[in-house]
Coordinates of C-alpha atoms in Angstrom, one line a residue:
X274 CA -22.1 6.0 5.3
X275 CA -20.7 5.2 1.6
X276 CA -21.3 1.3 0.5
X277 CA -18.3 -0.2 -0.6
X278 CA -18.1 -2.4 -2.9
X279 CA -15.7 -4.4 -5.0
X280 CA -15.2 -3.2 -8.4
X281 CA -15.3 -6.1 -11.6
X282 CA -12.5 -7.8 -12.1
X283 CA -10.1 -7.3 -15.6
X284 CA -9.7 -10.5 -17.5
X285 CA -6.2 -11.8 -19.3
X286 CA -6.4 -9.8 -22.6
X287 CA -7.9 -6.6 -21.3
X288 CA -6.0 -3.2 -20.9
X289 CA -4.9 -1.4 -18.0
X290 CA -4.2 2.2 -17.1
X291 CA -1.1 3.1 -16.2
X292 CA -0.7 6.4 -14.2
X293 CA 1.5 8.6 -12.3
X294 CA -0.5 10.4 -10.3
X295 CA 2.3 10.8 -7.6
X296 CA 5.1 11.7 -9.6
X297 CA 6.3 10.8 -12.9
X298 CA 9.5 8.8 -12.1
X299 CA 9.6 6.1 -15.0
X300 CA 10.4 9.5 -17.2
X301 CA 14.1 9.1 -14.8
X302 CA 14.0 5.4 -14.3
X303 CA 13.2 3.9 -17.6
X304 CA 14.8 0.4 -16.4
X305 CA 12.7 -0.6 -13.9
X306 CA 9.4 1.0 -15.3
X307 CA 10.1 -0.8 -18.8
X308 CA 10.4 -4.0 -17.2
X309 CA 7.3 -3.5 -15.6
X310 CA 5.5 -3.2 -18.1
X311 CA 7.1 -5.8 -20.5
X312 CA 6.0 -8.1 -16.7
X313 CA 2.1 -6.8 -17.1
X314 CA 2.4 -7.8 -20.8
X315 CA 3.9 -11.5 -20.7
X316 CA 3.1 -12.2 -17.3
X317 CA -0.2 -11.0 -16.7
X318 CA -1.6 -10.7 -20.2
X319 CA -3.0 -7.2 -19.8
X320 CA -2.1 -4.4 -22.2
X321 CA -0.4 -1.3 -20.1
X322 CA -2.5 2.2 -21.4
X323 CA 0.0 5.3 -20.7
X324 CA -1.8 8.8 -20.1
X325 CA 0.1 11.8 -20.8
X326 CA 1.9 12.4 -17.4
X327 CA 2.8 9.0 -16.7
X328 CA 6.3 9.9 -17.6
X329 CA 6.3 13.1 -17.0
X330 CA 8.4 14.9 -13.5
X331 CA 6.7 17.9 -12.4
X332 CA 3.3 17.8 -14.0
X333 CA 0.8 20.5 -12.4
X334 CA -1.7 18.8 -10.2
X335 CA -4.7 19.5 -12.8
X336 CA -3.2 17.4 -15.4
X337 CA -2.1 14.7 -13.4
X338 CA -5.5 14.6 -11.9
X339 CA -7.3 14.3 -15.4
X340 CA -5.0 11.2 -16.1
X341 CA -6.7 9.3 -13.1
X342 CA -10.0 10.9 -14.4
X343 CA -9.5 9.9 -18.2
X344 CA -8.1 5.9 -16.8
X345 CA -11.7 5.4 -15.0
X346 CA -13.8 7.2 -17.7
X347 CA -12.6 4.5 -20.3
X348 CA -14.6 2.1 -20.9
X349 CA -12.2 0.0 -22.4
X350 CA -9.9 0.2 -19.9
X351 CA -10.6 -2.2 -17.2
X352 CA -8.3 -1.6 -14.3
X353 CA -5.6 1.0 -13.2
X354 CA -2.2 0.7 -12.1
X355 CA 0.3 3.2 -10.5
X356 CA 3.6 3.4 -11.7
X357 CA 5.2 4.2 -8.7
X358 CA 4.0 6.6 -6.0
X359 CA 5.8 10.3 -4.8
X360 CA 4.9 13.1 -2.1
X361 CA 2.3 15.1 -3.4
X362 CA -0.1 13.2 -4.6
X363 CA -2.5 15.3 -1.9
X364 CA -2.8 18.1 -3.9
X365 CA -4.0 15.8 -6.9
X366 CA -7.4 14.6 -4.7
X367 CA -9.5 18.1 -5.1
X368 CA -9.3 17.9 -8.8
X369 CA -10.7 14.6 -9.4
X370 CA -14.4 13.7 -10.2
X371 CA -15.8 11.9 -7.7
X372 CA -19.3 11.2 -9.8
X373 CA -17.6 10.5 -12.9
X374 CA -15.1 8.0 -10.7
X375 CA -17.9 6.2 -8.7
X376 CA -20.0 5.5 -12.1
X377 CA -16.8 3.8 -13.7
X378 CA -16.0 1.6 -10.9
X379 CA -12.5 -0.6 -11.5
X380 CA -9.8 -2.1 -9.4
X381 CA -7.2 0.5 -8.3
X382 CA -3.3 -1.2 -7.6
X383 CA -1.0 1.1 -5.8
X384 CA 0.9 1.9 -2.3
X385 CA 2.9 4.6 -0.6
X386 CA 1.7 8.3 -1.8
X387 CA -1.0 6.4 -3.6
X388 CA -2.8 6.0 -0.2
X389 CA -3.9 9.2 -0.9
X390 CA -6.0 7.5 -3.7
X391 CA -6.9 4.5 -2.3
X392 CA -8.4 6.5 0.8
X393 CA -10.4 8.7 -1.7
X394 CA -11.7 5.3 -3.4
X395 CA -12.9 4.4 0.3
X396 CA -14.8 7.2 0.4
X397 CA -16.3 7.0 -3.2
X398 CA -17.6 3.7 -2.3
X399 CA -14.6 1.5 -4.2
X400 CA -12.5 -1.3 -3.0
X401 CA -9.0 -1.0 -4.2
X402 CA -6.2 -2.3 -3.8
X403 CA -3.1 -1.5 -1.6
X404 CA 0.0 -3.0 -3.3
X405 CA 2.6 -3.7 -6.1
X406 CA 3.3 -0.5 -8.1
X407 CA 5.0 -1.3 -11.9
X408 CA 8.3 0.1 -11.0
X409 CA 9.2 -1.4 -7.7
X410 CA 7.3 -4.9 -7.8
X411 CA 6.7 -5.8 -11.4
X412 CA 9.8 -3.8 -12.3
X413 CA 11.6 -6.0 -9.4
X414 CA 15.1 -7.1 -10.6
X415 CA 15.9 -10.7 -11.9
X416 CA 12.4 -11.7 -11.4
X417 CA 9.0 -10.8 -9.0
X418 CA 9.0 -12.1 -6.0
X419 CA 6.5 -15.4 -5.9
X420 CA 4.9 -14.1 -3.0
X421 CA 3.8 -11.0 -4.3
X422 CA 3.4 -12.1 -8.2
X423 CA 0.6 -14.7 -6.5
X424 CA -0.6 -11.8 -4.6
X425 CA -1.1 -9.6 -7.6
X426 CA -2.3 -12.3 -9.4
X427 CA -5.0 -13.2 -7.1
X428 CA -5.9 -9.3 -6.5
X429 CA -6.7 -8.9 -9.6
X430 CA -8.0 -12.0 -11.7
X431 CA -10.0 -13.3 -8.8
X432 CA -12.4 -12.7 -5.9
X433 CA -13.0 -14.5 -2.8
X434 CA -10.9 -15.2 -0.2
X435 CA -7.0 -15.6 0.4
X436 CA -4.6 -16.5 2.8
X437 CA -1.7 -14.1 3.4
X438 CA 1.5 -16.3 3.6
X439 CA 4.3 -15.2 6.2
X440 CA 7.5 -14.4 3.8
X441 CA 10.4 -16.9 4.9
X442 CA 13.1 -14.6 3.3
X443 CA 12.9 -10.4 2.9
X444 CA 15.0 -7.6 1.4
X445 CA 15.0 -3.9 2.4
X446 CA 17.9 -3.0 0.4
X447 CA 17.7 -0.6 -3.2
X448 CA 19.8 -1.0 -6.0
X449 CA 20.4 1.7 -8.2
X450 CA 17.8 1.8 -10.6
X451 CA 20.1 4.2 -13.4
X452 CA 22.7 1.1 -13.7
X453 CA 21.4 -1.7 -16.0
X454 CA 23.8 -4.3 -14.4
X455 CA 21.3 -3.4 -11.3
X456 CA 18.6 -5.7 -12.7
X457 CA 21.0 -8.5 -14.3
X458 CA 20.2 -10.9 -10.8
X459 CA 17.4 -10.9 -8.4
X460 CA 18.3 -9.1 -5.0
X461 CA 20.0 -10.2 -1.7
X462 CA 17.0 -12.2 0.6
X463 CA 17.6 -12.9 4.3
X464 CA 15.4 -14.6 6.7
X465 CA 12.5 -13.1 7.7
X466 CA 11.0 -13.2 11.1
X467 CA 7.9 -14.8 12.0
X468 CA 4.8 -12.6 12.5
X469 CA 4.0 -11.4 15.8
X470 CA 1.1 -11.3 17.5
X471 CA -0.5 -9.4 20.6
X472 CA -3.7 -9.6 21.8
X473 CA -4.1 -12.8 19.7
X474 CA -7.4 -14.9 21.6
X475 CA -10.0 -13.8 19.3
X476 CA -11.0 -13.7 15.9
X477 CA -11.6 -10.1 14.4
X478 CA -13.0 -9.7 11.1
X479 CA -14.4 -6.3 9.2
X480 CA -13.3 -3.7 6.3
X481 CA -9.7 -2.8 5.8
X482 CA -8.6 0.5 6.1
X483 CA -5.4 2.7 6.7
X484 CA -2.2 2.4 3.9
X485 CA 1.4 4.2 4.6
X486 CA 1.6 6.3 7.7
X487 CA 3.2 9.3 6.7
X488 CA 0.2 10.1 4.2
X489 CA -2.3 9.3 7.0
X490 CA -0.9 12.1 9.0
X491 CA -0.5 14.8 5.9
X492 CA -4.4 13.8 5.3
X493 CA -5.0 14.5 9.1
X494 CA -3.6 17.8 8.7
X495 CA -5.4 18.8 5.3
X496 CA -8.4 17.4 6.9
X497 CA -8.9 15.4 3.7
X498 CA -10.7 12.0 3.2
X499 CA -10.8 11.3 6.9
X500 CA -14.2 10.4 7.6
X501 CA -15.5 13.2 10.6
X502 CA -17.8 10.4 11.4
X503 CA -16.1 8.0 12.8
X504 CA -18.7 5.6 13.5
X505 CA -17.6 4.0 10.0
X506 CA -14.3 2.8 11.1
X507 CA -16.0 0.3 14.0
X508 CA -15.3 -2.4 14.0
X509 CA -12.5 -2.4 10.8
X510 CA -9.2 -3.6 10.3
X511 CA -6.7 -0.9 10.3
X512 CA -3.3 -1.8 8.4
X513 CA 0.1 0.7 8.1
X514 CA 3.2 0.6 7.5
X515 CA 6.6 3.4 7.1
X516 CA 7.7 4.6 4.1
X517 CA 11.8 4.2 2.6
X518 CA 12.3 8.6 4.6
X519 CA 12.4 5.3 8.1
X520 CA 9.9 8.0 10.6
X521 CA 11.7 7.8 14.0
X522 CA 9.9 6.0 16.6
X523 CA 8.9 9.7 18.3
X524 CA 7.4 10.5 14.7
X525 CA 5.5 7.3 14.5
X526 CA 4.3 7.2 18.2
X527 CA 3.0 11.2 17.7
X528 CA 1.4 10.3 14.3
X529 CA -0.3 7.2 16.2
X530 CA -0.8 9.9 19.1
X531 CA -3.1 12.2 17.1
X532 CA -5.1 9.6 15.6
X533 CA -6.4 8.7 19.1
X534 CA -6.6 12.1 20.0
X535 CA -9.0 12.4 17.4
X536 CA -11.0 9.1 18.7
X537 CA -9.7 7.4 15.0
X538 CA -7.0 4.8 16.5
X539 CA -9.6 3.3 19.0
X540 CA -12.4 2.4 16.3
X541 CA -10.5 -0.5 14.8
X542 CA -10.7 -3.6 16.4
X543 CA -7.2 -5.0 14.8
X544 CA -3.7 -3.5 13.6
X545 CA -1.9 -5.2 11.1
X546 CA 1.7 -3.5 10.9
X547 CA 4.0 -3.6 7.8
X548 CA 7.1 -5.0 8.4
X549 CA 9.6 -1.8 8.9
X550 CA 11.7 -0.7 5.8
X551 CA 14.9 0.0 7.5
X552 CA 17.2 0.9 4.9
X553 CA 17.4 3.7 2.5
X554 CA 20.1 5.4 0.3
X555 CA 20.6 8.3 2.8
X556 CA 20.8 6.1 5.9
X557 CA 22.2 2.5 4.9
X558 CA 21.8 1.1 7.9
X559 CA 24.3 -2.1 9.1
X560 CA 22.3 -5.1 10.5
X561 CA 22.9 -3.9 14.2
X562 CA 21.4 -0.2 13.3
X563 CA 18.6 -1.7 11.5
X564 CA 17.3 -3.8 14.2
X565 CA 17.3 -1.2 16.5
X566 CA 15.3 1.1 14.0
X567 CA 12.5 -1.7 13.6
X568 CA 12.8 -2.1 17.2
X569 CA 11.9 1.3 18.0
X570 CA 8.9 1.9 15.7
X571 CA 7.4 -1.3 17.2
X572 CA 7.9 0.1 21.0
X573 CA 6.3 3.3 19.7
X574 CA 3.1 1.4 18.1
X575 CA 2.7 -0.7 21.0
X576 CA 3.5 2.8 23.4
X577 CA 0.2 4.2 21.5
X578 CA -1.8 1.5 21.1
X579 CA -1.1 0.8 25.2
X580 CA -2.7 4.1 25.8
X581 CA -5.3 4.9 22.9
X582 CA -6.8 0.8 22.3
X583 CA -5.1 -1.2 24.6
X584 CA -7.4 -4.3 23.9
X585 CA -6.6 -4.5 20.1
X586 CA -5.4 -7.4 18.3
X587 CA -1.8 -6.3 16.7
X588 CA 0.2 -8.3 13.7
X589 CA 3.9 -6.9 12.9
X590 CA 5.4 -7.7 10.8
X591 CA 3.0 -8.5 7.9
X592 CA 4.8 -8.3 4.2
X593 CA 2.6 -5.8 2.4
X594 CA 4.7 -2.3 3.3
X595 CA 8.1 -0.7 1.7
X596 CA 10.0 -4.5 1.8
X597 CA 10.2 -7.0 -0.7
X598 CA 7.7 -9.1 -1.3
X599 CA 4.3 -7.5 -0.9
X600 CA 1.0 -8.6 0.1
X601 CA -1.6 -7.4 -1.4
X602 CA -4.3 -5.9 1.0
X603 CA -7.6 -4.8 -0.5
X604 CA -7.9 -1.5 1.0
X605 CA -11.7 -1.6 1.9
X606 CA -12.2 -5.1 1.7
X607 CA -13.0 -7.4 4.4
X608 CA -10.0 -8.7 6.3
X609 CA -10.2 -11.7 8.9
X610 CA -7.7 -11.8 11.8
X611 CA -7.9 -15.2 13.1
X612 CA -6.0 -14.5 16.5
X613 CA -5.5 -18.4 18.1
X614 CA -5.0 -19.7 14.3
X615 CA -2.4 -17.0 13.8
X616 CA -4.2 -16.7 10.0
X617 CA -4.9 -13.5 8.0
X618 CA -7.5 -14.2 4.8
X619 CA -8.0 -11.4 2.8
X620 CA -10.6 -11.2 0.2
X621 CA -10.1 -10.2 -3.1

């Protein structure tokens, strides 16, 4: 079994890679990119680093694989950021240096097809971080959300442990990121439920491990970065959430399915679920269809979880997925579900 470990921390003043190892959207989206990086500047005092396919759409696989390369073979650059994430990140993975990678450890901040990174981290022994990309967090219109700048904050200036904070308000809802007016006010909130909890008489506490669910399942199928001994999930906390594509609940529950086919969904000894993005450009959803979508992703969680590891302890709703704000989870990191406190503590 790998030892992970947490990577050292950047300090204010130090500079950070920023890559698109998914695709290279801030080449389209300029606003929101440019905004997160004038955020990482003022509001973070760290000095962004580009690599040559950062904003570039359509870059081959090798090159965008000798960006990530290049960020952790720096020596001067003391963390790396993703700009955004994509859909093919997978076929980035087999080009990257694992050696060269686990001798130039450094915190790793990213989310959606950027699982695909932070699982390979997992598996080279580093901590990262699943969480806040430049475009859609730090790029956030009108200003970051305080939850998530705290979060980021925290994730990477600090290390210890922190308490995860139930949002009060949410948002699931885009703007177009082409029209500058877009980013003239901060976006629509609206309540946000409270978390809930099943299974919740204990206190579970071990590494993290999981990230968005769609790339879960592409890994399952490539066979990629899935540990075939799954003795090194026991005991860990497994955390997912859905991407802004909305999986139908059948898609979820088969995804789910497979992974305790495969004996993987039955190692963990909690779930923590992203709170359901349930709006996208091609299906804006009205409140009504929306709450029947998040219903039916949690029936199909709780379907599989009923059948495959019935005894887990199981948080949805947790802020850290496709929704505004985001949690930052370290991905690898120890997690502790504190079921009769109804308290999550990370540590960063």
């Amino acid at each position: 079994m790998t030892t992970i470990s947490y990577p050292p921390k950047p300090s204010p003043g130090d500079r950070i890679a920023v890559i698109s190892a998914g695709a290279g959207l801030p080449g389209l989206f300029p606003l929101p990119y440019e905004l997160g990086l004038e955020r990482l500047r003022k509001e973070y005092d760290l000095e962004p680093v580009e690599y040559p396919t950062t904003r570039t759409m359509g870059a081959t696989p090798q090159a965008r694989a000798a960006d990530v390369n290049a960020a952790f073979a720096d020596p001067d650059v003391k963390a790396v950021i993703a700009s955004i994430g994509g859909d093919d990140q997978i076929t980035v993975l087999p080009y990257l240096d694992r050696e060269l990678i686990r001798a130039n450890p450094k915190p790793f901040i990213g989310m959606s097809d950027n699982t695909n990174l932070l699982a390979y981290l997992w598996n080279t022994g580093i901590v990262s971080y699943h969480g806040a990309t430049v475009m859609c967090e730090l790029g956030r219109p009108g200003a970051m959300n305080p939850l998530t700048a705290h979060s980021l904050r925290a994730a990477l200036f600090t290390s210890g442990p922190y308490e995860l904070t139930p949002a009060e308000s949410w948002n699931d809802i885009s703007r177009d990121w082409a029209d500058p007016a877009a980013f003239q006010s901060e976006p629509p909130m609206r309540p946000a439920a409270d978390w809930s909890w099943v299974n919740a008489e204990r206190v579970v506490e071990g590494r993290s491990w999981g990230g968005c669910l769609e790339i879960l399942g592409w890994l399952l199928m490539a066979d990629r970065e899935i540990s075939h001994d799954l003795s090194v999930y026991d005991g860990g906390v497994l955390f997912l959430e859905t991407s802004e594509e909305m999986p139908s609940g059948a898609e979820v529950f088969r995804t789910l399915r497979n992974m305790g086919e495969r004996g993987l969904l039955q190692r963990f000894s909690a779930l923590l679920m992203g709170r359901a993005r349930t709006w996208s450009f091609d299906r804006p959803n009205s409140p009504e269809e929306a709450a029947r979508y998040a219903e039916e992703q949690r029936e199909a969680v709780l379907r599989a979880m009923r059948i495959y590891a019935p005894d887990t302890t199981i948080v949805f709703d947790v802020d850290f997925g496709h929704t505004d704000p985001q949690l930052v989870i370290p991905y690898g990191g120890l997690v502790r579900v504190d079921g009769p406190a109804r308290r999550i503590t990370v540590t960063y």
